[in-house]
Short mmCIF file of C-alpha atoms in Angstrom, two decimals:
data_model
loop_
_atom_site.label_atom_id
_atom_site.label_comp_id
_atom_site.label_asym_id
_atom_site.label_seq_id
_atom_site.Cartn_x
_atom_site.Cartn_y
_atom_site.Cartn_z
CA MET A 1 15.16 -10.34 -35.95
CA GLY A 2 12.26 -7.91 -35.73
CA LYS A 3 11.45 -7.83 -32.02
CA GLU A 4 8.51 -5.58 -32.69
CA GLN A 5 6.95 -8.35 -34.75
CA PHE A 6 8.19 -11.14 -32.56
CA TYR A 7 6.19 -10.25 -29.46
CA GLU A 8 2.50 -9.60 -29.62
CA GLU A 9 0.21 -8.29 -26.94
CA TYR A 10 -2.31 -10.68 -25.48
CA GLU A 11 -5.09 -9.92 -23.04
CA VAL A 12 -5.80 -12.56 -20.41
CA PHE A 13 -9.27 -13.45 -19.13
CA SER A 14 -10.27 -16.03 -16.55
CA ARG A 15 -13.24 -17.55 -14.77
CA LYS A 16 -12.54 -18.29 -11.13
CA LYS A 17 -15.50 -20.56 -10.41
CA ASP A 18 -18.57 -21.92 -12.13
CA GLY A 19 -21.29 -19.32 -12.13
CA LEU A 20 -18.90 -16.37 -12.25
CA SER A 21 -18.28 -14.21 -15.27
CA LEU A 22 -15.08 -14.12 -17.22
CA GLU A 23 -12.84 -11.40 -15.81
CA HIS A 24 -10.01 -9.47 -17.40
CA ARG A 25 -6.72 -10.29 -15.64
CA PHE A 26 -3.95 -8.40 -17.34
CA SER A 27 -1.92 -8.40 -20.52
CA LEU A 28 1.29 -10.11 -21.52
CA LEU A 29 3.72 -10.36 -24.43
CA ALA A 30 4.13 -13.64 -26.26
CA PRO A 31 5.30 -14.78 -29.68
CA ASN A 32 2.21 -16.91 -30.34
CA ARG A 33 -1.12 -18.02 -28.88
CA GLU A 34 0.11 -21.23 -27.31
CA MET A 35 2.98 -19.45 -25.57
CA ALA A 36 0.58 -16.75 -24.46
CA PHE A 37 -1.60 -19.42 -22.88
CA VAL A 38 1.30 -21.10 -21.09
CA MET A 39 2.62 -17.75 -19.86
CA ALA A 40 -0.82 -16.61 -18.72
CA ARG A 41 -1.09 -19.71 -16.57
CA GLU A 42 2.40 -19.19 -15.16
CA ASN A 43 2.00 -15.45 -14.68
CA PHE A 44 -1.43 -15.27 -13.13
CA PHE A 45 -2.42 -18.64 -11.73
CA ARG A 46 0.45 -20.00 -9.69
CA ARG A 47 -1.70 -20.16 -6.55
CA GLU A 48 -5.36 -19.56 -7.09
CA PRO A 49 -7.66 -22.22 -8.50
CA ILE A 50 -9.11 -21.47 -11.89
CA LYS A 51 -11.91 -22.91 -14.02
CA GLU A 52 -11.22 -21.35 -17.36
CA LEU A 53 -8.52 -19.32 -19.05
CA TRP A 54 -8.70 -17.33 -22.28
CA VAL A 55 -6.01 -15.43 -24.12
CA VAL A 56 -6.97 -13.01 -26.87
CA LYS A 57 -4.64 -11.12 -29.16
CA ARG A 58 -5.10 -7.46 -28.31
CA SER A 59 -5.23 -6.48 -31.98
CA ASP A 60 -8.34 -8.68 -32.31
CA ILE A 61 -10.17 -6.65 -29.67
CA ARG A 62 -12.05 -3.53 -30.67
CA LEU A 63 -10.82 -1.22 -27.92
CA MET A 64 -12.33 2.15 -27.01
CA SER A 65 -10.84 5.57 -27.49
CA GLN A 66 -10.81 8.08 -24.67
CA GLU A 67 -13.58 10.07 -26.37
CA GLU A 68 -15.77 7.02 -26.54
CA ARG A 69 -15.11 6.15 -22.93
CA GLU A 70 -15.96 9.64 -21.77
CA GLY A 71 -19.06 9.56 -23.94
CA PHE A 72 -20.27 6.45 -22.13
CA LYS A 73 -20.34 8.39 -18.89
CA LYS A 74 -23.43 10.23 -20.14
CA LEU A 75 -25.71 7.21 -19.79
CA ASP A 76 -27.69 8.78 -16.98
CA ASN A 77 -31.20 8.79 -18.43
CA LYS A 78 -31.90 5.08 -18.69
CA ALA A 79 -33.92 4.66 -15.50
CA TYR A 80 -36.83 3.30 -17.52
CA ARG A 81 -34.68 0.26 -18.30
CA GLU A 82 -34.10 -0.51 -14.63
CA THR A 83 -36.19 -1.42 -11.61
CA LYS A 84 -35.12 1.79 -9.89
CA GLY A 85 -37.09 3.68 -12.55
CA TYR A 86 -40.26 2.28 -10.98
CA ALA A 87 -39.68 3.30 -7.39
CA ASN A 88 -43.08 4.98 -7.12
CA LEU A 89 -45.08 1.72 -7.36
CA PRO A 90 -45.40 0.97 -3.62
CA LYS A 91 -46.91 4.41 -3.16
CA LEU A 92 -49.53 3.66 -5.80
CA TRP A 93 -50.35 0.31 -4.18
CA LYS A 94 -50.69 2.06 -0.87
CA TYR A 95 -53.35 4.32 -2.36
CA PHE A 96 -55.51 1.33 -3.22
CA GLU A 97 -54.90 -0.37 0.13
CA GLU A 98 -55.96 2.72 2.03
CA LYS A 99 -59.00 3.04 -0.18
CA ARG A 100 -60.01 -0.56 0.60
CA GLU A 101 -59.59 0.06 4.33
CA THR A 102 -61.93 3.02 4.19
CA GLY A 103 -64.34 0.91 2.18
CA GLY A 104 -63.92 2.88 -0.99
CA VAL A 105 -63.31 -0.04 -3.35
CA ASN A 106 -65.57 -3.06 -3.86
CA PRO A 107 -63.54 -6.21 -4.38
CA MET B 1 -21.26 17.17 -18.85
CA GLU B 2 -20.59 17.89 -22.49
CA VAL B 3 -18.92 15.53 -24.95
CA ILE B 4 -15.20 16.25 -25.35
CA HIS B 5 -13.84 16.23 -28.89
CA TYR B 6 -10.13 15.84 -28.39
CA ARG B 7 -9.09 16.81 -31.89
CA GLU B 8 -10.75 20.19 -31.48
CA LEU B 9 -8.99 21.07 -28.24
CA THR B 10 -5.84 23.12 -27.88
CA ASP B 11 -2.98 21.70 -25.85
CA GLU B 12 -3.86 23.93 -22.92
CA GLU B 13 -7.47 22.74 -22.98
CA LYS B 14 -6.35 19.13 -23.12
CA TYR B 15 -4.10 19.72 -20.14
CA GLU B 16 -6.90 21.43 -18.26
CA HIS B 17 -9.27 18.54 -18.96
CA PHE B 18 -6.57 16.08 -17.90
CA MET B 19 -5.99 17.89 -14.60
CA GLU B 20 -9.74 17.96 -14.02
CA ARG B 21 -9.78 14.18 -14.39
CA ILE B 22 -6.87 13.91 -11.92
CA GLU B 23 -8.67 16.17 -9.44
CA ASN B 24 -11.82 14.03 -9.75
CA ASP B 25 -9.76 10.91 -8.98
CA GLU B 26 -10.50 9.41 -12.37
CA LYS B 27 -8.13 6.72 -13.57
CA ILE B 28 -6.03 7.49 -16.63
CA GLU B 29 -5.75 4.65 -19.16
CA ALA B 30 -2.95 3.77 -21.58
CA GLY B 31 -4.46 5.29 -24.72
CA ASP B 32 -5.68 8.49 -23.02
CA TRP B 33 -4.25 11.91 -23.71
CA MET B 34 -1.66 12.73 -21.08
CA PRO B 35 0.96 15.47 -20.71
CA ASP B 36 4.52 14.43 -21.56
CA GLU B 37 5.58 15.17 -18.00
CA TYR B 38 3.04 12.63 -16.71
CA ARG B 39 4.04 9.97 -19.24
CA LYS B 40 7.74 10.48 -18.48
CA ALA B 41 7.22 10.36 -14.72
CA LEU B 42 5.23 7.13 -15.08
CA ILE B 43 7.81 5.53 -17.37
CA LYS B 44 10.61 6.40 -14.99
CA LEU B 45 8.76 5.13 -11.93
CA ILE B 46 7.24 1.98 -13.42
CA SER B 47 10.20 0.81 -15.50
CA SER B 48 12.53 1.11 -12.53
CA HIS B 49 9.93 -0.58 -10.32
CA GLY B 50 9.78 -3.42 -12.88
CA ALA B 51 13.58 -3.62 -13.09
CA SER B 52 13.73 -3.71 -9.28
CA GLU B 53 11.40 -6.71 -9.20
CA ILE B 54 13.50 -8.59 -11.72
CA MET B 55 16.83 -7.66 -10.15
CA GLY B 56 15.28 -8.16 -6.70
CA ALA B 57 14.80 -11.83 -7.44
CA LEU B 58 18.57 -12.28 -7.77
CA PRO B 59 19.85 -11.80 -4.18
CA GLU B 60 17.32 -14.37 -2.95
CA LYS B 61 17.70 -16.69 -5.91
CA GLU B 62 21.24 -17.31 -4.67
CA TRP B 63 19.65 -19.06 -1.67
CA VAL B 64 17.28 -21.37 -3.52
CA PRO B 65 19.83 -24.20 -3.95
CA LYS B 66 21.14 -23.69 -0.40
CA ALA B 67 17.85 -23.41 1.53
CA PRO B 68 18.08 -25.42 4.76
CA THR B 69 14.92 -27.54 4.34
CA ILE B 70 12.64 -28.61 1.52
CA ASP B 71 9.80 -26.43 2.87
CA ARG B 72 12.03 -23.38 2.97
CA LYS B 73 13.24 -24.18 -0.53
CA LEU B 74 9.67 -24.34 -1.83
CA SER B 75 8.68 -21.05 -0.27
CA ILE B 76 11.77 -19.08 -1.29
CA MET B 77 11.44 -20.50 -4.81
CA ALA B 78 7.81 -19.39 -4.92
CA LYS B 79 8.83 -15.93 -3.77
CA VAL B 80 11.57 -15.62 -6.38
CA GLN B 81 9.10 -16.68 -9.05
CA ASP B 82 6.56 -14.12 -7.80
CA GLU B 83 9.15 -11.33 -8.07
CA MET B 84 9.83 -12.24 -11.69
CA GLY B 85 6.07 -12.30 -12.28
CA HIS B 86 5.78 -8.80 -10.80
CA GLY B 87 8.52 -7.70 -13.17
CA GLN B 88 6.47 -9.04 -16.08
CA LEU B 89 3.36 -7.15 -14.97
CA LEU B 90 5.21 -3.89 -14.51
CA LEU B 91 7.21 -4.10 -17.73
CA ARG B 92 3.90 -4.59 -19.57
CA VAL B 93 2.58 -1.37 -18.03
CA ALA B 94 5.79 0.47 -18.95
CA GLU B 95 5.76 -0.95 -22.49
CA ASP B 96 2.30 0.41 -23.24
CA LEU B 97 3.50 3.84 -22.09
CA LEU B 98 6.65 3.61 -24.21
CA LYS B 99 4.80 2.53 -27.34
CA PRO B 100 4.09 6.04 -28.72
CA MET B 101 7.81 6.75 -28.34
CA GLY B 102 8.65 3.75 -30.52
CA LYS B 103 10.27 1.80 -27.70
CA ASN B 104 9.66 -1.71 -26.43
CA ARG B 105 10.83 -4.38 -23.98
CA GLU B 106 14.12 -4.85 -25.80
CA ASP B 107 14.96 -1.19 -25.17
CA LEU B 108 14.10 -1.49 -21.48
CA LEU B 109 16.38 -4.50 -21.09
CA GLN B 110 19.21 -2.80 -22.97
CA ASP B 111 18.79 0.24 -20.70
CA LEU B 112 19.01 -2.06 -17.69
CA PHE B 113 22.22 -3.64 -19.01
CA SER B 114 23.79 -0.24 -19.71
CA LYS B 115 22.80 1.02 -16.20
CA LYS B 116 20.60 3.73 -17.70
CA LEU B 117 17.53 2.08 -16.18
CA LYS B 118 18.04 2.17 -12.43
CA PHE B 119 16.75 -0.23 -9.80
CA HIS B 120 16.44 -0.10 -6.01
CA ASN B 121 19.61 0.31 -3.95
CA VAL B 122 18.90 -2.80 -1.86
CA PHE B 123 19.27 -5.13 -4.84
CA HIS B 124 22.85 -4.01 -5.42
CA MET B 125 23.84 -5.43 -2.04
CA PRO B 126 25.31 -8.85 -1.20
CA SER B 127 23.30 -11.55 0.57
CA PRO B 128 26.08 -13.73 2.06
CA THR B 129 24.06 -15.74 4.62
CA TRP B 130 20.67 -17.40 5.02
CA ALA B 131 19.85 -14.62 7.51
CA ASP B 132 20.09 -12.16 4.62
CA ALA B 133 17.34 -14.08 2.85
CA ALA B 134 15.32 -13.70 6.07
CA ILE B 135 15.97 -9.96 6.49
CA ILE B 136 15.28 -9.29 2.80
CA ALA B 137 11.95 -11.12 2.88
CA TRP B 138 10.86 -9.55 6.16
CA LEU B 139 12.17 -5.99 5.99
CA VAL B 140 12.91 -5.24 2.33
CA ASP B 141 9.55 -6.68 1.36
CA GLY B 142 8.04 -4.94 4.38
CA ALA B 143 9.38 -1.63 3.09
CA ALA B 144 8.17 -2.43 -0.44
CA ILE B 145 4.68 -3.22 0.86
CA LEU B 146 4.44 0.22 2.47
CA THR B 147 5.46 1.92 -0.78
CA GLN B 148 3.23 -0.22 -2.96
CA THR B 149 0.19 0.09 -0.71
CA MET B 150 0.58 3.87 -0.90
CA LEU B 151 0.67 3.56 -4.71
CA LEU B 152 -2.52 1.43 -4.95
CA LYS B 153 -4.69 4.53 -5.43
CA THR B 154 -2.40 5.88 -8.16
CA SER B 155 -4.04 7.92 -10.90
CA TYR B 156 -2.70 5.60 -13.62
CA GLY B 157 -5.22 2.75 -13.97
CA PRO B 158 -2.99 -0.03 -15.36
CA TYR B 159 -0.33 0.57 -12.68
CA GLY B 160 -2.94 0.43 -9.91
CA ARG B 161 -4.33 -2.85 -11.25
CA ALA B 162 -0.86 -4.40 -11.43
CA LEU B 163 -0.11 -3.22 -7.89
CA LYS B 164 -3.28 -4.76 -6.54
CA ARG B 165 -2.08 -8.16 -7.60
CA ILE B 166 1.49 -7.46 -6.49
CA CYS B 167 0.39 -6.42 -2.99
CA GLN B 168 -1.62 -9.62 -2.58
CA GLU B 169 1.48 -11.68 -3.31
CA GLU B 170 3.78 -9.47 -1.25
CA SER B 171 1.78 -10.22 1.86
CA PHE B 172 2.79 -13.88 1.45
CA HIS B 173 6.42 -12.77 1.09
CA ALA B 174 6.31 -10.81 4.31
CA LYS B 175 4.89 -13.82 6.18
CA HIS B 176 7.59 -16.01 4.67
CA GLY B 177 10.17 -13.47 5.90
CA GLU B 178 8.62 -13.28 9.37
CA SER B 179 8.75 -17.05 9.60
CA LEU B 180 12.45 -17.12 8.66
CA VAL B 181 13.34 -14.33 11.08
CA LEU B 182 11.39 -15.88 13.97
CA ALA B 183 13.11 -19.24 13.42
CA LEU B 184 16.58 -17.68 13.50
CA ALA B 185 15.82 -15.36 16.42
CA SER B 186 14.67 -18.30 18.53
CA GLY B 187 17.55 -20.52 17.42
CA THR B 188 21.12 -21.10 18.58
CA GLU B 189 23.56 -18.36 19.57
CA LYS B 190 25.21 -18.73 16.19
CA GLN B 191 21.88 -18.25 14.39
CA LYS B 192 21.06 -15.18 16.49
CA GLN B 193 24.46 -13.72 15.74
CA MET B 194 24.01 -14.40 12.04
CA LEU B 195 20.68 -12.56 12.14
CA GLN B 196 22.19 -9.60 14.00
CA GLU B 197 25.05 -9.34 11.52
CA SER B 198 22.60 -9.40 8.66
CA LEU B 199 20.52 -6.63 10.25
CA ASN B 200 23.72 -4.59 10.64
CA ARG B 201 24.39 -4.97 6.92
CA TRP B 202 20.83 -4.14 5.88
CA TRP B 203 19.92 -1.29 8.19
CA GLU B 204 21.44 1.54 6.16
CA PRO B 205 20.24 0.18 2.79
CA LEU B 206 16.74 -0.16 4.31
CA LEU B 207 16.67 3.48 5.36
CA MET B 208 17.94 4.44 1.91
CA PHE B 209 15.25 2.34 0.24
CA PHE B 210 12.65 5.11 0.58
CA GLY B 211 14.91 7.72 -0.98
CA PRO B 212 16.19 10.99 0.46
CA LYS B 213 14.11 13.30 2.62
CA SER B 214 14.81 16.37 0.56
CA THR B 215 16.05 16.96 -2.95
CA LYS B 216 19.17 18.54 -1.45
CA ASP B 217 20.50 15.10 -0.55
CA ILE B 218 20.96 13.79 -4.08
CA GLY B 219 20.32 16.85 -6.21
CA HIS B 220 16.97 16.00 -7.82
CA SER B 221 13.75 14.19 -7.11
CA SER B 222 10.58 13.30 -8.94
CA VAL B 223 8.47 13.13 -5.77
CA ASP B 224 6.84 16.55 -6.32
CA ILE B 225 5.79 15.79 -9.90
CA ASN B 226 4.44 12.40 -8.83
CA MET B 227 2.40 13.98 -6.04
CA LYS B 228 1.04 16.70 -8.33
CA TYR B 229 -0.39 14.08 -10.70
CA LYS B 230 -1.54 11.81 -7.86
CA ILE B 231 0.78 9.10 -9.09
CA ARG B 232 1.86 8.78 -5.45
CA PHE B 233 0.51 10.19 -2.19
CA LYS B 234 3.24 10.21 0.42
CA THR B 235 6.76 11.62 0.62
CA ASN B 236 9.86 9.47 1.07
CA GLU B 237 10.19 10.62 4.66
CA GLU B 238 6.56 9.83 5.52
CA LEU B 239 7.08 6.28 4.28
CA ARG B 240 10.35 5.90 6.16
CA GLN B 241 8.65 7.09 9.37
CA GLU B 242 5.88 4.53 8.80
CA PHE B 243 8.48 1.84 8.35
CA LEU B 244 10.20 2.73 11.61
CA THR B 245 6.89 2.81 13.48
CA LYS B 246 5.97 -0.59 12.11
CA TYR B 247 9.29 -2.39 12.62
CA VAL B 248 11.59 -0.83 15.25
CA GLU B 249 9.71 -2.34 18.19
CA LYS B 250 9.39 -5.72 16.52
CA ILE B 251 13.11 -5.83 15.75
CA GLN B 252 13.93 -5.02 19.37
CA LEU B 253 11.40 -7.54 20.64
CA LEU B 254 13.36 -10.27 18.86
CA GLY B 255 16.40 -9.32 20.94
CA LEU B 256 18.14 -7.64 18.02
CA THR B 257 19.99 -4.34 18.27
CA ILE B 258 19.41 -1.66 15.67
CA PRO B 259 22.86 -0.44 14.57
CA ASP B 260 22.03 3.19 15.37
CA GLU B 261 22.55 4.45 18.92
CA THR B 262 20.68 7.65 18.23
CA ILE B 263 17.40 6.06 17.14
CA CYS B 264 14.44 7.14 19.28
CA PHE B 265 10.90 8.39 18.95
CA ASP B 266 10.47 12.09 19.64
CA GLU B 267 7.14 12.25 21.48
CA GLU B 268 6.90 16.00 21.08
CA LYS B 269 7.44 16.08 17.34
CA GLN B 270 5.79 12.67 16.93
CA GLU B 271 8.55 11.43 14.69
CA TRP B 272 11.53 9.11 14.63
CA ILE B 273 15.00 10.53 15.09
CA TYR B 274 17.64 8.42 13.36
CA GLN B 275 21.11 8.53 11.92
CA GLN B 276 20.88 9.73 8.30
CA PRO B 277 22.26 7.24 5.83
CA ASP B 278 25.11 8.30 3.58
CA TRP B 279 23.23 9.74 0.59
CA LYS B 280 26.38 10.05 -1.50
CA LYS B 281 26.80 6.31 -1.16
CA PHE B 282 23.13 5.87 -2.10
CA LYS B 283 23.59 7.80 -5.31
CA GLN B 284 26.67 5.81 -6.13
CA VAL B 285 24.90 2.49 -5.50
CA VAL B 286 21.79 3.23 -7.58
CA SER B 287 24.00 4.46 -10.41
CA GLY B 288 25.19 0.86 -10.66
CA ASN B 289 28.33 1.04 -8.54
CA GLY B 290 27.20 -1.02 -5.57
CA PRO B 291 29.07 -4.09 -4.32
CA ARG B 292 27.04 -6.57 -6.42
CA SER B 293 25.79 -4.29 -9.25
CA ASP B 294 28.07 -5.55 -12.01
CA ALA B 295 27.81 -9.22 -11.11
CA ARG B 296 24.00 -9.14 -11.04
CA ILE B 297 23.62 -7.07 -14.19
CA SER B 298 26.01 -9.45 -15.99
CA LEU B 299 24.01 -12.43 -14.80
CA ARG B 300 20.83 -10.85 -16.15
CA ARG B 301 22.52 -10.01 -19.47
CA ASP B 302 24.03 -13.50 -19.84
CA SER B 303 20.67 -15.07 -19.17
CA TYR B 304 19.11 -12.83 -21.82
CA ASP B 305 21.84 -13.58 -24.36
CA GLU B 306 21.75 -17.29 -23.68
CA SER B 307 18.03 -17.47 -24.32
CA GLU B 308 18.37 -15.61 -27.62
CA TRP B 309 18.21 -18.91 -29.54
CA VAL B 310 14.77 -19.60 -28.04
CA ARG B 311 13.46 -16.29 -29.35
CA GLU B 312 15.10 -16.96 -32.73
CA ALA B 313 13.51 -20.40 -32.95
CA LEU B 314 10.07 -19.11 -31.97
CA SER B 315 10.42 -16.27 -34.42
CA ASP B 316 11.25 -18.68 -37.28
CA TYR B 317 8.35 -20.89 -36.27
CA LYS B 318 6.04 -17.90 -36.35
CA ASN B 319 7.21 -16.64 -39.74
CA LYS B 320 6.97 -20.13 -41.23
CA ASN B 321 3.43 -20.59 -39.95
CA GLN B 322 2.40 -17.17 -41.16
CA SER B 323 3.56 -17.99 -44.67
CA LEU B 324 1.63 -21.29 -44.52
CA VAL B 325 -1.55 -19.51 -43.50
CA GLY B 326 -1.04 -16.77 -46.06
#
């Protein structure tokens, strides 16, 4: 019996409560999807309540290489996509407020 | 930071980059480049940790059918199941590390059966009374919590994530143990005596649990390599001192006597003085020559052999379904 073939790696994901995202739990070995599901429940959710449970065959996931992961670290110039990229706005508003107080702007 | 192209690096450059990641407290993942020494140290540590969880369920399992009340039965059963679950988590981590070497779970189990894969000294020892179940859950798990908490920050990501979950469950085990010990210590004379006798049996194995202070005691040690790669952060002796600080007073408070007349805290040196365990005996026990080693390993092997038909059946089912789909 080919043990290598017999067990396959599954990744386990779960949602703890409504409103929360799915979270990666861990991996396990199982001979098929149904067994993976049963074992995931037994392995990871003996105590804690759980809303949803997914098992995914690892070979069906497009994983990242180390090079790719290290490449992702370089995402440091995307401030324009975030609110923090617009931190100077209050200062600009202040300019107009001060101008109004000194009577510089006609409403 | 520049983009690293692994294929273009020499081995020395890869090692240098790896050590830089270790110094920066980055977590290493399963598919990452790692020096052989690191991989081997992890495999050794994690596979024997996993084996210890699985073999560690056995001394307590003996007490599941004989637990004194239904509540105690439920909690010791839950603990035994948790230990097996921890074994599963850790074997998974070890398996991913073994993969490039062409090895898998089957190999780990065969190594366990042939005594090549070692497990903790404490799980080679007998647990003849209910008080042993109490001492194991309180003090053996207490010792394990100290070791595992120290390992939480380990540089190997998958191990750290497994440990996080394990530590959460271990804290239940320690409470379960405390509850058992407190019940016996406040019980009849016979119960108190049973607890004392159990402590006498477990004291030396507990001190041994953390491993020898220096490599001189057993001839070799992987502590230095593990510290270099930030796999672990404390020495055996530091952990043993922590254990004594945490438990000696509590043990005495329960009216128990520690079977070591020399034990005391040296205020000047700020450390515990204690009778060294017999490290020759330790080496003998972890090599699979302890009082219960053979019986427990046989039990594990029988259980594996007896469930072979389940794996066969599932394997046939899988092959049949694959051919249907194909």
